[in-house]
PDB file of C-alpha atoms in Angstrom:
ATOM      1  CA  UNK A   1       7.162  37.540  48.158  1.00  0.00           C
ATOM      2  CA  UNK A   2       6.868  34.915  45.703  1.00  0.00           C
ATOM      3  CA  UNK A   3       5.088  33.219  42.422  1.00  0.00           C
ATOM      4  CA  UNK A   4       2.861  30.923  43.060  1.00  0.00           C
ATOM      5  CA  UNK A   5       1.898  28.960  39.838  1.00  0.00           C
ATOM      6  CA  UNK A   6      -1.996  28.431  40.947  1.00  0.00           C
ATOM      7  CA  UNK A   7      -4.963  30.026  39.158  1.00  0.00           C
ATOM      8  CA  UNK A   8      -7.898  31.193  41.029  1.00  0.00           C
ATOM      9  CA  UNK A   9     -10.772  29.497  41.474  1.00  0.00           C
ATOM     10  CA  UNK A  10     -12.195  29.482  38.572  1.00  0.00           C
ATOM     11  CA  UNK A  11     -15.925  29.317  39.155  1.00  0.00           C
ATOM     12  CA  UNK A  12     -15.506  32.796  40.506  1.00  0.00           C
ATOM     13  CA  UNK A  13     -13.247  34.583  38.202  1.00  0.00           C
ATOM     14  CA  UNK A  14     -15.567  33.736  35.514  1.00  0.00           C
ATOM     15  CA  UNK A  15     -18.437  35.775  37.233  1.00  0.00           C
ATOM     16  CA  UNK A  16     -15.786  38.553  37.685  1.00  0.00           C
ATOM     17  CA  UNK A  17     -15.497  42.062  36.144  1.00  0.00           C
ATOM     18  CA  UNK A  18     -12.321  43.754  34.477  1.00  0.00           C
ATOM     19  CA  UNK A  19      -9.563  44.851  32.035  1.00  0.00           C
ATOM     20  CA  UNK A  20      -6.708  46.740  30.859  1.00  0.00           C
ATOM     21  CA  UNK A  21      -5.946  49.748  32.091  1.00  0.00           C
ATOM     22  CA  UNK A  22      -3.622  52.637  30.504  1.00  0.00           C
ATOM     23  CA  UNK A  23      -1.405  55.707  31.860  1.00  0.00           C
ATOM     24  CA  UNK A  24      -1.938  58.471  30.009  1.00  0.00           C
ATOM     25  CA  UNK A  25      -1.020  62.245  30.689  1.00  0.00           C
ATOM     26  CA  UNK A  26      -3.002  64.891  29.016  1.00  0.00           C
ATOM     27  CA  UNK A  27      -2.622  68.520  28.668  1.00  0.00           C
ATOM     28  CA  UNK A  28      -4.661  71.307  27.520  1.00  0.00           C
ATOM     29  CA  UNK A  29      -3.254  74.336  25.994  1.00  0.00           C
ATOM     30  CA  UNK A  30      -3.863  77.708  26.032  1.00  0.00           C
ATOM     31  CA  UNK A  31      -5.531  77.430  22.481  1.00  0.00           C
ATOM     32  CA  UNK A  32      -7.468  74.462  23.246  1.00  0.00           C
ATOM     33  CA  UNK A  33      -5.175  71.573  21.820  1.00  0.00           C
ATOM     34  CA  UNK A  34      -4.343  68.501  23.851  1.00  0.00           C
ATOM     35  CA  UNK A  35      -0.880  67.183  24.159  1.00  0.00           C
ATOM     36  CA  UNK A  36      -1.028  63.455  24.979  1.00  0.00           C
ATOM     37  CA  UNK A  37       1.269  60.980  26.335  1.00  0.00           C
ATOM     38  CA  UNK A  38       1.124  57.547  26.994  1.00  0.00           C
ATOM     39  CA  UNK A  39       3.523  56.535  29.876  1.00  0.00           C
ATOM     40  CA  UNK A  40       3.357  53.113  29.635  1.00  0.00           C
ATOM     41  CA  UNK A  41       4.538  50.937  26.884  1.00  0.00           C
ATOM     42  CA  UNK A  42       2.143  48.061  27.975  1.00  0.00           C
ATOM     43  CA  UNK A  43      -1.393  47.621  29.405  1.00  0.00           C
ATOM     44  CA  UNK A  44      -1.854  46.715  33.001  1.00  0.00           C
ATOM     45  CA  UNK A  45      -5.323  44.974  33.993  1.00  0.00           C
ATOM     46  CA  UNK A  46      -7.626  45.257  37.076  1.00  0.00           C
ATOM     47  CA  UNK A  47      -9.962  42.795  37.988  1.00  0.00           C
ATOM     48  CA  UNK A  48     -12.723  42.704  40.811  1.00  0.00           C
ATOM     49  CA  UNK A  49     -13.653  39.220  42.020  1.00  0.00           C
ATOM     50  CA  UNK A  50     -16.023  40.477  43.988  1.00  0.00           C
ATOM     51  CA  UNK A  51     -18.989  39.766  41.339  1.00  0.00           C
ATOM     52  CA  UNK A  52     -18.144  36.418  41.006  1.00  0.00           C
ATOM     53  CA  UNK A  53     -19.344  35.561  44.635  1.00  0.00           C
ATOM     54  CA  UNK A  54     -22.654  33.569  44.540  1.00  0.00           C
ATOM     55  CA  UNK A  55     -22.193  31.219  47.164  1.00  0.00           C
ATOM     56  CA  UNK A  56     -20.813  30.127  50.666  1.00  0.00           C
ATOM     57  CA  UNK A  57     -18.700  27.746  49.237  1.00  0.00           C
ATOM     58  CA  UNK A  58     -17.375  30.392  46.769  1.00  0.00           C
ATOM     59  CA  UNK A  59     -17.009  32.711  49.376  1.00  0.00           C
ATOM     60  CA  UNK A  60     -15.090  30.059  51.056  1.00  0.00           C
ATOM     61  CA  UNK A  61     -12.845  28.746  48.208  1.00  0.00           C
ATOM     62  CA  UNK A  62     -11.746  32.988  48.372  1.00  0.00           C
ATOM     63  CA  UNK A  63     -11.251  33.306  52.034  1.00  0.00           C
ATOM     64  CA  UNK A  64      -8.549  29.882  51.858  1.00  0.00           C
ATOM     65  CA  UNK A  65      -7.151  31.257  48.752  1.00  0.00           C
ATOM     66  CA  UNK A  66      -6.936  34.988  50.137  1.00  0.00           C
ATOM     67  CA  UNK A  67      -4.727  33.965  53.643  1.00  0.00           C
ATOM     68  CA  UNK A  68      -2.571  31.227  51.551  1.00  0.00           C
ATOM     69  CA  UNK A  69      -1.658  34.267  49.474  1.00  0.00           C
ATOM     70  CA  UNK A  70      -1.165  36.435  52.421  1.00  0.00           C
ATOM     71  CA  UNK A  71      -3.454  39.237  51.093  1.00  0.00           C
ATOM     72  CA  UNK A  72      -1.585  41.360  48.881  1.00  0.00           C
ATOM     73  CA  UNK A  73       1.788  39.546  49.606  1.00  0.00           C
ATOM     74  CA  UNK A  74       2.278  36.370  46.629  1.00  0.00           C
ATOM     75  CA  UNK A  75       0.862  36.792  43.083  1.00  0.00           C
ATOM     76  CA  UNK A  76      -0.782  33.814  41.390  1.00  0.00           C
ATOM     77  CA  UNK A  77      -2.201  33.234  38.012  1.00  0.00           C
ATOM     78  CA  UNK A  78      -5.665  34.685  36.623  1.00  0.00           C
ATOM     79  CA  UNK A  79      -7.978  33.378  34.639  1.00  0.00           C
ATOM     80  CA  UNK A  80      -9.509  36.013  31.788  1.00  0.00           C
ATOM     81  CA  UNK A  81     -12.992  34.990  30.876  1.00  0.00           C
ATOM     82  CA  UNK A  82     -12.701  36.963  27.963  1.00  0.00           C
ATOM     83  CA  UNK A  83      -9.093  36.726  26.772  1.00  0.00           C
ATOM     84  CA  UNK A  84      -7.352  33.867  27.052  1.00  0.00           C
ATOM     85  CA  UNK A  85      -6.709  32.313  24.143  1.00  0.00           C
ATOM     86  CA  UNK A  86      -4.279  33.632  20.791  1.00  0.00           C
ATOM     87  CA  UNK A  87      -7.210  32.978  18.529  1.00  0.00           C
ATOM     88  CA  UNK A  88     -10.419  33.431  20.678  1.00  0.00           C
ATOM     89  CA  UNK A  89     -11.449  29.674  20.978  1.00  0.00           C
ATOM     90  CA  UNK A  90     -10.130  26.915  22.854  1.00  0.00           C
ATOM     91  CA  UNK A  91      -8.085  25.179  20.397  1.00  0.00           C
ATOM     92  CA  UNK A  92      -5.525  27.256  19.238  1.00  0.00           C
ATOM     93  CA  UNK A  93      -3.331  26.615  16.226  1.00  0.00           C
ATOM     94  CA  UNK A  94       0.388  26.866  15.401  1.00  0.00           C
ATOM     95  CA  UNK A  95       0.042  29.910  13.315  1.00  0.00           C
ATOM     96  CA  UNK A  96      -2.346  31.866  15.415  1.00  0.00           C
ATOM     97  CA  UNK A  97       0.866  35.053  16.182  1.00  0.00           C
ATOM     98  CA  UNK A  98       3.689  35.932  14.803  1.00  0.00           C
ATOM     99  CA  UNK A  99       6.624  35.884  17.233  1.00  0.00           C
ATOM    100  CA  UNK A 100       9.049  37.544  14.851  1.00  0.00           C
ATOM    101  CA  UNK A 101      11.415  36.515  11.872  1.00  0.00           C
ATOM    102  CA  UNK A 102      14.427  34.422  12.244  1.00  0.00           C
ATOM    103  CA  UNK A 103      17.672  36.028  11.726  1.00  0.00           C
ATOM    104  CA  UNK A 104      19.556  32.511  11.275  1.00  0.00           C
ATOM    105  CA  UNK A 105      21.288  32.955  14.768  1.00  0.00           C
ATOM    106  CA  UNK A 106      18.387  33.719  17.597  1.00  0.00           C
ATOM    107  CA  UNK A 107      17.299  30.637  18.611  1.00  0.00           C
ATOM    108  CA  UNK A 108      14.366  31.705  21.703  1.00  0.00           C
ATOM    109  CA  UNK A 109      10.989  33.744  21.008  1.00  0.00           C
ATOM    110  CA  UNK A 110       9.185  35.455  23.394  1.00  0.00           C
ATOM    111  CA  UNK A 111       5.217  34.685  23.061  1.00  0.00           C
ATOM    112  CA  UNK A 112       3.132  37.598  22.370  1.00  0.00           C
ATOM    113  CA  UNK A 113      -0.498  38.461  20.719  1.00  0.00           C
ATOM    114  CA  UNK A 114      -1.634  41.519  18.636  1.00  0.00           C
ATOM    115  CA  UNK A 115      -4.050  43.970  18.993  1.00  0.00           C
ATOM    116  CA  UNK A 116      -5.277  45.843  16.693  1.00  0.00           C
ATOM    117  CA  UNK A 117      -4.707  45.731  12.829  1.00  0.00           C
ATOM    118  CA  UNK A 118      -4.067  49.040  10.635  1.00  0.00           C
ATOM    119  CA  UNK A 119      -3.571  51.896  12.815  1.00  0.00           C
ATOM    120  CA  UNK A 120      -0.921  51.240  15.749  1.00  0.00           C
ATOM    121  CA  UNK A 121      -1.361  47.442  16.692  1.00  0.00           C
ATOM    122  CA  UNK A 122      -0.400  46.737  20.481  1.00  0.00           C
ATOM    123  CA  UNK A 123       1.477  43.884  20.727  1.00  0.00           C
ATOM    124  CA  UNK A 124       1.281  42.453  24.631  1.00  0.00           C
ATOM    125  CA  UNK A 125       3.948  39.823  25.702  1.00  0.00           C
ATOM    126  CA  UNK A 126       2.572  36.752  26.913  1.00  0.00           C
ATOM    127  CA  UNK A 127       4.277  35.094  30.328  1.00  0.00           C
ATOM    128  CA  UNK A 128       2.464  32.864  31.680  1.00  0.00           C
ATOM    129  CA  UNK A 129       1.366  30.212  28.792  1.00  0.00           C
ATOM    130  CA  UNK A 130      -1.154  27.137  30.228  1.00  0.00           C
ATOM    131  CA  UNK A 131       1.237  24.062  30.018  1.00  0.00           C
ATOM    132  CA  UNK A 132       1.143  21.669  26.900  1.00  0.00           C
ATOM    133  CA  UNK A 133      -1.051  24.727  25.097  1.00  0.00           C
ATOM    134  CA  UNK A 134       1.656  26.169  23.066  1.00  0.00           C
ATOM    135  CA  UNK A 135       1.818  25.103  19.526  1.00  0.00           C
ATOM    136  CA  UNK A 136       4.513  26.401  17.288  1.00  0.00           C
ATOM    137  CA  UNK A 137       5.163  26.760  13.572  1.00  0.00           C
ATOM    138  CA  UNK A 138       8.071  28.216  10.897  1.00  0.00           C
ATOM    139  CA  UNK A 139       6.654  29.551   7.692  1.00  0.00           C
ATOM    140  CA  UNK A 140       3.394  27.969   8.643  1.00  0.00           C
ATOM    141  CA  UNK A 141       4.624  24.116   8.911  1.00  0.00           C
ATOM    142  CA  UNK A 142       3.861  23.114  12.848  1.00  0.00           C
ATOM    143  CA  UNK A 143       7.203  22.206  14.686  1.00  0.00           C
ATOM    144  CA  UNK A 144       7.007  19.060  16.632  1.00  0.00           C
ATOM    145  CA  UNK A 145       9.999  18.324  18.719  1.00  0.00           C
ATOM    146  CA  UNK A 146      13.460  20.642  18.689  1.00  0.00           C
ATOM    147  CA  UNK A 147      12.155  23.287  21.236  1.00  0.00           C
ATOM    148  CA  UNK A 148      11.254  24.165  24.541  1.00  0.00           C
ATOM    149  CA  UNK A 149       8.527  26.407  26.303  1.00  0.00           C
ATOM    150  CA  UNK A 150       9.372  28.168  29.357  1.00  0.00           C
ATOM    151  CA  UNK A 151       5.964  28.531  30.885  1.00  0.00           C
ATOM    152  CA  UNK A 152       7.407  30.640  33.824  1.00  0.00           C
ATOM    153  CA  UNK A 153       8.522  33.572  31.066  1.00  0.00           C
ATOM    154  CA  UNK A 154       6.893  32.390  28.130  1.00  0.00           C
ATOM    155  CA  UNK A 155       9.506  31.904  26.172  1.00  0.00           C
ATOM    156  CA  UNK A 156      10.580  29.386  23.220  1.00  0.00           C
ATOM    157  CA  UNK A 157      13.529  28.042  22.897  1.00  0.00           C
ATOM    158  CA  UNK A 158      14.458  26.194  19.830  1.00  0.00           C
ATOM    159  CA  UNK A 159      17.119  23.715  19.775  1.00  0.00           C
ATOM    160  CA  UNK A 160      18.303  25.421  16.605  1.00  0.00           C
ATOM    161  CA  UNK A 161      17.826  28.180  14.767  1.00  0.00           C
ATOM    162  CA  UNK A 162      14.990  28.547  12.541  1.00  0.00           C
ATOM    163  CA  UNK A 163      16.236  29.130   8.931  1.00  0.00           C
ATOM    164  CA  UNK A 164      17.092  33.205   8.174  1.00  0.00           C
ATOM    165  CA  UNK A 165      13.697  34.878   7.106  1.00  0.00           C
ATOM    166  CA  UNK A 166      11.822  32.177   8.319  1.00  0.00           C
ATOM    167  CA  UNK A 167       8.788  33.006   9.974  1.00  0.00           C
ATOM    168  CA  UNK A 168       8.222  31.978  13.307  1.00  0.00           C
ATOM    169  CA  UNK A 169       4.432  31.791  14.543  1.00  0.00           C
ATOM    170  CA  UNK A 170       2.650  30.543  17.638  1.00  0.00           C
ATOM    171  CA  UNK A 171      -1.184  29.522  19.442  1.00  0.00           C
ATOM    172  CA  UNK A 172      -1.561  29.142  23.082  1.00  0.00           C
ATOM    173  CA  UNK A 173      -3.614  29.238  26.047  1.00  0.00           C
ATOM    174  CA  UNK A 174      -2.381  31.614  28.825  1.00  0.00           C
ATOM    175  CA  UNK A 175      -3.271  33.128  32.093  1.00  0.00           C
ATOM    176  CA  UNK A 176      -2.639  36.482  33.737  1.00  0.00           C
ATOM    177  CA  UNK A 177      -0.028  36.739  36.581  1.00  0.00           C
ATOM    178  CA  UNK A 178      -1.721  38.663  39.360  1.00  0.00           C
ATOM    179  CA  UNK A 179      -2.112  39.959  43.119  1.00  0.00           C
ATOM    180  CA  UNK A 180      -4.925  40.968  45.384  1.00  0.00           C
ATOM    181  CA  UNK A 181      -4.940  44.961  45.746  1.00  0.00           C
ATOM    182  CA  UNK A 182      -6.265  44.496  49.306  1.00  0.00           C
ATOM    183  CA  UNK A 183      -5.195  43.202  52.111  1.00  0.00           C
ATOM    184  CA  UNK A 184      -8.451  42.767  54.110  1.00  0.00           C
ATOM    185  CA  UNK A 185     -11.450  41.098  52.926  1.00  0.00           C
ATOM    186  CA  UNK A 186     -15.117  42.293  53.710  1.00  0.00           C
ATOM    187  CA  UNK A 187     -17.370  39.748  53.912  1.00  0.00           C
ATOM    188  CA  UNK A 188     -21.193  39.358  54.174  1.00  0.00           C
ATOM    189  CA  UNK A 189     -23.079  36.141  54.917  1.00  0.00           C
ATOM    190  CA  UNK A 190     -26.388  37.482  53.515  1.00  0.00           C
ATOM    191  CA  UNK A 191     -28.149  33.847  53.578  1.00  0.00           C
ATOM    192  CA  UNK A 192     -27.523  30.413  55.163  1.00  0.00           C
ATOM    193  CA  UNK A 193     -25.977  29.199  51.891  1.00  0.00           C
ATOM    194  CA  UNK A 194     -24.981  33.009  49.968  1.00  0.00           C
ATOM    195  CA  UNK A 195     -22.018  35.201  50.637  1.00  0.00           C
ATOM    196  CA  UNK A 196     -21.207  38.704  49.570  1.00  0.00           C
ATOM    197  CA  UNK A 197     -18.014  40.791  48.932  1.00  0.00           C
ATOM    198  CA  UNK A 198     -18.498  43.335  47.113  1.00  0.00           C
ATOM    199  CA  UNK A 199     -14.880  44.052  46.373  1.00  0.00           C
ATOM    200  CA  UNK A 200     -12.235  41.742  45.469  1.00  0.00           C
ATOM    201  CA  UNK A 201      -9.685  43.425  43.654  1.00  0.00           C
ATOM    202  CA  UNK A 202      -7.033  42.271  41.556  1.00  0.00           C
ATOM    203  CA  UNK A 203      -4.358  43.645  39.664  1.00  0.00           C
ATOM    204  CA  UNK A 204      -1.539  42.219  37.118  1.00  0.00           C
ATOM    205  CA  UNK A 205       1.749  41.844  38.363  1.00  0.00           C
ATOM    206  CA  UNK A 206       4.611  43.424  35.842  1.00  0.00           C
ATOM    207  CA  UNK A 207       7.304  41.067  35.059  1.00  0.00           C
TER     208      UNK A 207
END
């Protein structure tokens, strides 16, 4: 199996339906409580292409996309309509996250965004950035030069380390590293130019 560092077609994830999903036990006692636990430290998200179908040529684009990948076999990157971006918008700015504080000595950052504000904020690591998206800042002022970005892992490298109890802040664009969750696709040709599957699902790939 294997990485393959192509997004879906995008016309069709765009139509699709999905989001995170969460692991998490519950158990009622004898007096009516709940004990809860939450299994996983991170969110894991589902997606079903199916919706996105419209056409034969989407239908199409799938099928060529589905056997390259050899069904469930190689993951590829994803395309979240929704959430994509570390501000919401398409132009994201060098102080959009916080990546952490700078003890004088770590020089690489792993890029991450927060959910949440007041109560328990979630904060998800980001892998998978879109190349030349990632801009980068120390106590606000935008770095230009002096580091690297991994966009295999996500992760920044700076040539040095940012000063101790600096602040070290980021904005990207990113994908979502996924696989099919089928390895057979069922297709309908309901017209001469319109195709249906009903389900195509999709689900991230832990890294």
């Amino acid at each position: 199996m294997a990485f393959h560092p192509i997004r879906f077609p995008l016309d069709v994830a765009l139509g699709a339906r999905g989001g995170p999903e969460r692991a998490t036990d519950i158990v009622t006692l004898a007096s009516g409580h709940e004990e809860r636990n939450s299994r996983w430290a991170h969110s894991r998200r589902r997606y079903n292409a199916g919706y996105g179908v419209k056409s034969r040529a989407d239908m199409q684009a799938v099928l060529a996309f589905f056997e390259e990948r050899r069904g469930r076999f190689h993951s590829f990157l994803w395309r979240d309509a929704l959430d994509h971006s570390s501000n919401g918008t398409e132009a994201p700015l060098p102080t959009d996250q916080e990546l952490g504080i700078s003890d004088g000595v770590v020089t690489t950052f792993q890029l991450r965004k927060k959910y949440g504000a007041n109560f328990d904020p979630y904060w998800r690591p980001i892998t998978k950035p879109v190349p030349g998206s990632v801009r980068v800042a120390v106590d606000g002022n935008e770095v230009i030069g002096g580091l690297t970005v991994d966009t295999a892992t996500g992760i920044v490298t700076f040539a040095a380390a940012p000063a101790d109890g600096a602040t070290v802040t980021a904005g990207f664009l990113f994908d979502v590293p996924v696989r099919f969750d089928i390895d057979r696709l069922d297709i309908e040709l309901s017209s001469f130019d319109a195709a249906d599957a009903p389900s195509i699902p999709l689900i991230e790939v832990r890294e």
